[in-house]
């Protein structure tokens, strides 16, 4: 999906997610291609507070993205 579509999907997910679940997981927009998504998540894990939704854009070679559910305790 496009970045705009990924933002909309993330907003909808967060709207429908309980506050408890939000304390357990981050919803992260990552590149859709597996290798690019893996590289982004490796960098994200090093310093999650330094990343925001738009941070994933430079990692994507085809401008396609997805929303990834990431357990907070794995940071």
mmCIF file of N, CA and C in Angstrom:
data_model
loop_
_atom_site.group_PDB
_atom_site.id
_atom_site.type_symbol
_atom_site.label_atom_id
_atom_site.label_comp_id
_atom_site.label_asym_id
_atom_site.label_seq_id
_atom_site.Cartn_x
_atom_site.Cartn_y
_atom_site.Cartn_z
ATOM 1 N N UNK A 1 0.846 -1.173 0.000
ATOM 2 C CA UNK A 1 0.000 0.000 0.000
ATOM 3 C C UNK A 1 0.894 1.239 0.000
ATOM 4 N N UNK A 2 0.336 2.349 -0.355
ATOM 5 C CA UNK A 2 1.090 3.594 -0.336
ATOM 6 C C UNK A 2 1.312 4.034 1.107
ATOM 7 N N UNK A 3 2.191 5.015 1.295
ATOM 8 C CA UNK A 3 2.433 5.519 2.648
ATOM 9 C C UNK A 3 1.147 6.118 3.221
ATOM 10 N N UNK A 4 0.426 6.876 2.428
ATOM 11 C CA UNK A 4 -0.844 7.477 2.892
ATOM 12 C C UNK A 4 -1.847 6.411 3.321
ATOM 13 N N UNK A 5 -1.926 5.336 2.560
ATOM 14 C CA UNK A 5 -2.830 4.241 2.918
ATOM 15 C C UNK A 5 -2.376 3.566 4.220
ATOM 16 N N UNK A 6 -1.071 3.433 4.394
ATOM 17 C CA UNK A 6 -0.540 2.825 5.615
ATOM 18 C C UNK A 6 -0.854 3.696 6.836
ATOM 19 N N UNK A 7 -0.733 5.011 6.678
ATOM 20 C CA UNK A 7 -1.081 5.933 7.777
ATOM 21 C C UNK A 7 -2.551 5.773 8.144
ATOM 22 N N UNK A 8 -3.426 5.723 7.148
ATOM 23 C CA UNK A 8 -4.859 5.559 7.410
ATOM 24 C C UNK A 8 -5.133 4.238 8.112
ATOM 25 N N UNK A 9 -4.483 3.169 7.649
ATOM 26 C CA UNK A 9 -4.689 1.865 8.273
ATOM 27 C C UNK A 9 -4.205 1.892 9.725
ATOM 28 N N UNK A 10 -3.052 2.490 9.977
ATOM 29 C CA UNK A 10 -2.528 2.569 11.341
ATOM 30 C C UNK A 10 -3.487 3.347 12.234
ATOM 31 N N UNK A 11 -4.012 4.470 11.756
ATOM 32 C CA UNK A 11 -4.962 5.262 12.545
ATOM 33 C C UNK A 11 -6.204 4.451 12.876
ATOM 34 N N UNK A 12 -6.705 3.689 11.903
ATOM 35 C CA UNK A 12 -7.889 2.855 12.140
ATOM 36 C C UNK A 12 -7.593 1.757 13.154
ATOM 37 N N UNK A 13 -6.420 1.154 13.040
ATOM 38 C CA UNK A 13 -6.039 0.116 13.998
ATOM 39 C C UNK A 13 -5.963 0.697 15.398
ATOM 40 N N UNK A 14 -5.293 1.834 15.540
ATOM 41 C CA UNK A 14 -5.141 2.454 16.863
ATOM 42 C C UNK A 14 -6.483 2.872 17.454
ATOM 43 N N UNK A 15 -7.386 3.321 16.604
ATOM 44 C CA UNK A 15 -8.715 3.728 17.055
ATOM 45 C C UNK A 15 -9.471 2.546 17.658
ATOM 46 N N UNK A 16 -9.259 1.359 17.089
ATOM 47 C CA UNK A 16 -9.996 0.172 17.508
ATOM 48 C C UNK A 16 -9.234 -0.709 18.502
ATOM 49 N N UNK A 17 -8.069 -0.250 18.943
ATOM 50 C CA UNK A 17 -7.229 -1.032 19.842
ATOM 51 C C UNK A 17 -7.390 -0.542 21.279
ATOM 52 N N UNK A 18 -7.416 -1.489 22.211
ATOM 53 C CA UNK A 18 -7.556 -1.119 23.617
ATOM 54 C C UNK A 18 -6.293 -0.426 24.126
ATOM 55 N N UNK A 19 -6.462 0.350 25.177
ATOM 56 C CA UNK A 19 -5.314 1.041 25.779
ATOM 57 C C UNK A 19 -4.300 0.034 26.323
ATOM 58 N N UNK A 20 -4.778 -1.075 26.846
ATOM 59 C CA UNK A 20 -3.885 -2.108 27.349
ATOM 60 C C UNK A 20 -3.011 -2.666 26.224
ATOM 61 N N UNK A 21 -3.625 -2.969 25.093
ATOM 62 C CA UNK A 21 -2.871 -3.497 23.950
ATOM 63 C C UNK A 21 -1.833 -2.493 23.476
ATOM 64 N N UNK A 22 -2.175 -1.217 23.516
ATOM 65 C CA UNK A 22 -1.230 -0.174 23.097
ATOM 66 C C UNK A 22 -0.009 -0.122 24.010
ATOM 67 N N UNK A 23 -0.165 -0.556 25.267
ATOM 68 C CA UNK A 23 0.994 -0.576 26.160
ATOM 69 C C UNK A 23 1.919 -1.747 25.844
ATOM 70 N N UNK A 24 1.408 -2.755 25.168
ATOM 71 C CA UNK A 24 2.188 -3.948 24.851
ATOM 72 C C UNK A 24 2.862 -3.906 23.488
ATOM 73 N N UNK A 25 2.245 -3.166 22.556
ATOM 74 C CA UNK A 25 2.710 -3.212 21.165
ATOM 75 C C UNK A 25 2.878 -1.814 20.576
ATOM 76 N N UNK A 26 3.827 -1.729 19.643
ATOM 77 C CA UNK A 26 3.940 -0.567 18.772
ATOM 78 C C UNK A 26 3.391 -0.977 17.417
ATOM 79 N N UNK A 27 2.715 -0.071 16.778
ATOM 80 C CA UNK A 27 2.258 -0.277 15.409
ATOM 81 C C UNK A 27 3.178 0.571 14.543
ATOM 82 N N UNK A 28 3.996 -0.106 13.747
ATOM 83 C CA UNK A 28 5.073 0.546 13.018
ATOM 84 C C UNK A 28 4.830 0.406 11.527
ATOM 85 N N UNK A 29 4.973 1.500 10.798
ATOM 86 C CA UNK A 29 4.898 1.445 9.347
ATOM 87 C C UNK A 29 6.291 1.098 8.842
ATOM 88 N N UNK A 30 6.350 0.026 8.041
ATOM 89 C CA UNK A 30 7.634 -0.441 7.520
ATOM 90 C C UNK A 30 7.534 -0.638 6.004
ATOM 91 N N UNK A 31 8.667 -0.700 5.308
ATOM 92 C CA UNK A 31 8.633 -1.016 3.879
ATOM 93 C C UNK A 31 8.014 -2.389 3.650
ATOM 94 N N UNK A 32 7.277 -2.526 2.556
ATOM 95 C CA UNK A 32 6.575 -3.776 2.267
ATOM 96 C C UNK A 32 7.526 -4.889 1.826
ATOM 97 N N UNK A 33 8.624 -4.542 1.164
ATOM 98 C CA UNK A 33 9.569 -5.574 0.745
ATOM 99 C C UNK A 33 10.277 -6.142 1.974
ATOM 100 N N UNK A 34 10.331 -7.454 2.058
ATOM 101 C CA UNK A 34 10.803 -8.120 3.274
ATOM 102 C C UNK A 34 12.197 -7.666 3.719
ATOM 103 N N UNK A 35 13.151 -7.645 2.828
ATOM 104 C CA UNK A 35 14.520 -7.276 3.204
ATOM 105 C C UNK A 35 14.597 -5.821 3.683
ATOM 106 N N UNK A 36 13.887 -4.929 3.018
ATOM 107 C CA UNK A 36 13.875 -3.514 3.419
ATOM 108 C C UNK A 36 13.175 -3.339 4.768
ATOM 109 N N UNK A 37 12.084 -4.067 4.975
ATOM 110 C CA UNK A 37 11.376 -4.025 6.254
ATOM 111 C C UNK A 37 12.247 -4.552 7.379
ATOM 112 N N UNK A 38 12.998 -5.619 7.106
ATOM 113 C CA UNK A 38 13.892 -6.195 8.108
ATOM 114 C C UNK A 38 14.982 -5.194 8.491
ATOM 115 N N UNK A 39 15.571 -4.521 7.513
ATOM 116 C CA UNK A 39 16.614 -3.529 7.784
ATOM 117 C C UNK A 39 16.043 -2.374 8.610
ATOM 118 N N UNK A 40 14.862 -1.908 8.249
ATOM 119 C CA UNK A 40 14.229 -0.826 9.006
ATOM 120 C C UNK A 40 14.008 -1.240 10.462
ATOM 121 N N UNK A 41 13.490 -2.452 10.674
ATOM 122 C CA UNK A 41 13.217 -2.903 12.033
ATOM 123 C C UNK A 41 14.511 -3.095 12.835
ATOM 124 N N UNK A 42 15.589 -3.517 12.195
ATOM 125 C CA UNK A 42 16.885 -3.624 12.884
ATOM 126 C C UNK A 42 17.296 -2.249 13.423
ATOM 127 N N UNK A 43 17.171 -1.228 12.588
ATOM 128 C CA UNK A 43 17.534 0.127 13.011
ATOM 129 C C UNK A 43 16.551 0.665 14.049
ATOM 130 N N UNK A 44 15.280 0.372 13.873
ATOM 131 C CA UNK A 44 14.240 0.797 14.815
ATOM 132 C C UNK A 44 14.520 0.237 16.208
ATOM 133 N N UNK A 45 14.877 -1.038 16.276
ATOM 134 C CA UNK A 45 15.123 -1.693 17.571
ATOM 135 C C UNK A 45 16.254 -1.017 18.350
ATOM 136 N N UNK A 46 17.216 -0.456 17.650
ATOM 137 C CA UNK A 46 18.359 0.182 18.313
ATOM 138 C C UNK A 46 17.947 1.429 19.084
ATOM 139 N N UNK A 47 16.957 2.165 18.550
ATOM 140 C CA UNK A 47 16.549 3.417 19.186
ATOM 141 C C UNK A 47 15.134 3.795 18.753
ATOM 142 N N UNK A 48 14.125 3.094 19.269
ATOM 143 C CA UNK A 48 12.741 3.327 18.832
ATOM 144 C C UNK A 48 12.261 4.769 18.975
ATOM 145 N N UNK A 49 12.715 5.448 20.009
ATOM 146 C CA UNK A 49 12.236 6.816 20.236
ATOM 147 C C UNK A 49 12.725 7.791 19.167
ATOM 148 N N UNK A 50 13.726 7.405 18.407
ATOM 149 C CA UNK A 50 14.267 8.267 17.356
ATOM 150 C C UNK A 50 13.512 8.106 16.034
ATOM 151 N N UNK A 51 12.579 7.170 15.969
ATOM 152 C CA UNK A 51 11.859 6.880 14.730
ATOM 153 C C UNK A 51 10.423 7.386 14.814
ATOM 154 N N UNK A 52 9.900 7.793 13.683
ATOM 155 C CA UNK A 52 8.516 8.228 13.541
ATOM 156 C C UNK A 52 8.015 7.650 12.224
ATOM 157 N N UNK A 53 6.740 7.813 11.923
ATOM 158 C CA UNK A 53 6.157 7.155 10.746
ATOM 159 C C UNK A 53 6.943 7.420 9.462
ATOM 160 N N UNK A 54 7.324 8.637 9.228
ATOM 161 C CA UNK A 54 8.004 8.991 7.972
ATOM 162 C C UNK A 54 9.416 8.420 7.880
ATOM 163 N N UNK A 55 9.963 7.952 8.990
ATOM 164 C CA UNK A 55 11.325 7.416 8.992
ATOM 165 C C UNK A 55 11.494 6.221 8.059
ATOM 166 N N UNK A 56 10.421 5.542 7.760
ATOM 167 C CA UNK A 56 10.518 4.342 6.925
ATOM 168 C C UNK A 56 10.688 4.657 5.437
ATOM 169 N N UNK A 57 10.339 5.852 5.026
ATOM 170 C CA UNK A 57 10.357 6.183 3.596
ATOM 171 C C UNK A 57 11.705 5.961 2.919
ATOM 172 N N UNK A 58 12.824 6.412 3.499
ATOM 173 C CA UNK A 58 14.108 6.206 2.820
ATOM 174 C C UNK A 58 14.519 4.732 2.692
ATOM 175 N N UNK A 59 13.907 3.866 3.472
ATOM 176 C CA UNK A 59 14.248 2.446 3.431
ATOM 177 C C UNK A 59 13.554 1.712 2.284
ATOM 178 N N UNK A 60 12.541 2.322 1.688
ATOM 179 C CA UNK A 60 11.732 1.655 0.666
ATOM 180 C C UNK A 60 12.174 2.039 -0.739
ATOM 181 N N UNK A 61 12.428 1.031 -1.548
ATOM 182 C CA UNK A 61 12.834 1.276 -2.936
ATOM 183 C C UNK A 61 11.640 1.374 -3.882
ATOM 184 N N UNK A 62 10.452 0.952 -3.420
ATOM 185 C CA UNK A 62 9.282 0.958 -4.307
ATOM 186 C C UNK A 62 8.092 1.737 -3.753
ATOM 187 N N UNK A 63 8.305 2.475 -2.665
ATOM 188 C CA UNK A 63 7.244 3.293 -2.062
ATOM 189 C C UNK A 63 6.001 2.494 -1.680
ATOM 190 N N UNK A 64 6.211 1.262 -1.240
ATOM 191 C CA UNK A 64 5.118 0.413 -0.754
ATOM 192 C C UNK A 64 5.400 0.087 0.699
ATOM 193 N N UNK A 65 4.327 0.103 1.517
ATOM 194 C CA UNK A 65 4.491 -0.022 2.954
ATOM 195 C C UNK A 65 3.420 -0.928 3.548
ATOM 196 N N UNK A 66 3.638 -1.313 4.803
ATOM 197 C CA UNK A 66 2.638 -2.083 5.548
ATOM 198 C C UNK A 66 2.741 -1.698 7.018
ATOM 199 N N UNK A 67 1.697 -2.010 7.768
ATOM 200 C CA UNK A 67 1.681 -1.753 9.203
ATOM 201 C C UNK A 67 2.100 -3.042 9.894
ATOM 202 N N UNK A 68 3.068 -2.919 10.776
ATOM 203 C CA UNK A 68 3.663 -4.062 11.456
ATOM 204 C C UNK A 68 3.409 -3.936 12.953
ATOM 205 N N UNK A 69 2.945 -5.006 13.561
ATOM 206 C CA UNK A 69 2.699 -5.055 15.003
ATOM 207 C C UNK A 69 3.973 -5.561 15.664
ATOM 208 N N UNK A 70 4.554 -4.736 16.547
ATOM 209 C CA UNK A 70 5.843 -5.044 17.146
ATOM 210 C C UNK A 70 5.742 -5.033 18.666
ATOM 211 N N UNK A 71 6.041 -6.159 19.337
ATOM 212 C CA UNK A 71 5.990 -6.179 20.805
ATOM 213 C C UNK A 71 6.993 -5.194 21.398
ATOM 214 N N UNK A 72 6.542 -4.363 22.311
ATOM 215 C CA UNK A 72 7.406 -3.325 22.900
ATOM 216 C C UNK A 72 8.561 -3.925 23.696
ATOM 217 N N UNK A 73 8.393 -5.075 24.291
ATOM 218 C CA UNK A 73 9.465 -5.649 25.102
ATOM 219 C C UNK A 73 10.611 -6.205 24.271
ATOM 220 N N UNK A 74 10.523 -6.161 22.954
ATOM 221 C CA UNK A 74 11.600 -6.639 22.087
ATOM 222 C C UNK A 74 12.485 -5.511 21.611
ATOM 223 N N UNK A 75 12.237 -4.273 22.061
ATOM 224 C CA UNK A 75 13.026 -3.132 21.597
ATOM 225 C C UNK A 75 14.460 -3.249 21.955
#
